XYZ file of C-alpha atoms in Angstrom:
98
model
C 43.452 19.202 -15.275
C 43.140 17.867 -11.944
C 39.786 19.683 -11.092
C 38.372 18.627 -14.081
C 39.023 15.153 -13.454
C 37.460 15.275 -10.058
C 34.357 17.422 -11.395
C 33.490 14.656 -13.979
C 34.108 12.035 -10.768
C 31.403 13.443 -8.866
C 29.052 14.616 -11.576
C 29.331 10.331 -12.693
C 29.061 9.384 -8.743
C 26.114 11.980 -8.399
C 24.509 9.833 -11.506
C 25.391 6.496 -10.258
C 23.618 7.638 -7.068
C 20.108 8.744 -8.788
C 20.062 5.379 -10.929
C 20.327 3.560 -7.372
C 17.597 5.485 -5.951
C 15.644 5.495 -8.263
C 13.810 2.436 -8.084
C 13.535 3.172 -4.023
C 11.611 6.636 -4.761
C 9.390 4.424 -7.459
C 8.570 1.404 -6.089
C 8.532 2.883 -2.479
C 4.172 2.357 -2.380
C 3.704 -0.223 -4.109
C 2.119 -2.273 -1.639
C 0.040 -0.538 0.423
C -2.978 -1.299 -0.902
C -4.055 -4.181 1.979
C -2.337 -1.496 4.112
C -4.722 1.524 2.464
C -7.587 -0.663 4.129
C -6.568 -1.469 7.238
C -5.742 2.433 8.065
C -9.203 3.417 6.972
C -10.691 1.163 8.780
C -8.418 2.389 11.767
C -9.147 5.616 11.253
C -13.138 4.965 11.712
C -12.381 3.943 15.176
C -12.078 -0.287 14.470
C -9.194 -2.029 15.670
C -7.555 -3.928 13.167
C -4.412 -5.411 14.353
C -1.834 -6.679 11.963
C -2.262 -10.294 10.871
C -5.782 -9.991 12.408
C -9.027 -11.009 10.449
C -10.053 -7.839 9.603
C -6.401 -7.176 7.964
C -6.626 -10.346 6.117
C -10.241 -9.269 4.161
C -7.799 -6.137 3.482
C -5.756 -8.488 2.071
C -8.302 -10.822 0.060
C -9.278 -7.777 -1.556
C -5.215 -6.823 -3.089
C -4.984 -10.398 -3.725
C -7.847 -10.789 -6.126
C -6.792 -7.609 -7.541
C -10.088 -5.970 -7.029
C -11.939 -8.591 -9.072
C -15.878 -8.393 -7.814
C -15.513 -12.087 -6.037
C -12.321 -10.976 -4.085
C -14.540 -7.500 -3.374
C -17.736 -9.773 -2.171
C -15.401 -12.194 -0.131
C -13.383 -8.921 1.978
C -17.208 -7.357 2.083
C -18.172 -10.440 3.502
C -15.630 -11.092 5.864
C -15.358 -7.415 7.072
C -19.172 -7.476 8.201
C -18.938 -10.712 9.655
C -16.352 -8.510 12.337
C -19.237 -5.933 12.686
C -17.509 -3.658 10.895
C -21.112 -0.702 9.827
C -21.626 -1.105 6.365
C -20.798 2.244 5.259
C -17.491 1.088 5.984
C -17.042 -2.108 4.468
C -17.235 -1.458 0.769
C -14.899 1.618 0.445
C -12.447 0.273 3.017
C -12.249 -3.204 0.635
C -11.928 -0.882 -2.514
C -8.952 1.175 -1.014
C -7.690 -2.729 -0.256
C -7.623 -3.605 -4.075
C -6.692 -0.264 -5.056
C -4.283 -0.721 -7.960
């Protein structure tokens, strides 16, 4: 009786646990759009310090939800840093990725 008891005890702790985590596994990406940008843009050799300008056109760009104006402004904003245009417009796409 007793190891019955304590099998149903962990299988509901074991369950308790998942629900818990759940959300954590789920929601664990959600905002790495801005984020998605910046490392791009890292990764093509431009430094893009967190806060900077360049990381705030990242952010324009997940802010207006990919919406053409917040796309034109990040474009905009990106080349005004120097940043070669074959970088600007998939770097402010990965940005408003959603």
């Amino acid at each position: 009786m007793r190891k019955k008891w304590i099998q149903r005890a962990a299988v509901a702790a074991s369950g308790v646990f998942v629900v818990g985590a759940l959300p954590l596994v789920v929601a664990g990406p959600a905002q790495a759009w801005s984020w998605d940008c910046q490392q791009y843009l890292r990764h093509k050799g431009y430094n893009v310090p967190v806060g900077g300008e360049a990381a705030k056109a990242c952010s324009i760009a997940e802010d207006g939800e990919g919406s053409a104006y917040s796309l034109d402004i990040c474009r905009q904003r990106l080349e005004a840093l120097h940043v070669k245009g074959r970088y600007v417009k998939p770097a402010c796409k990965k940005g408003a990725a959603r």
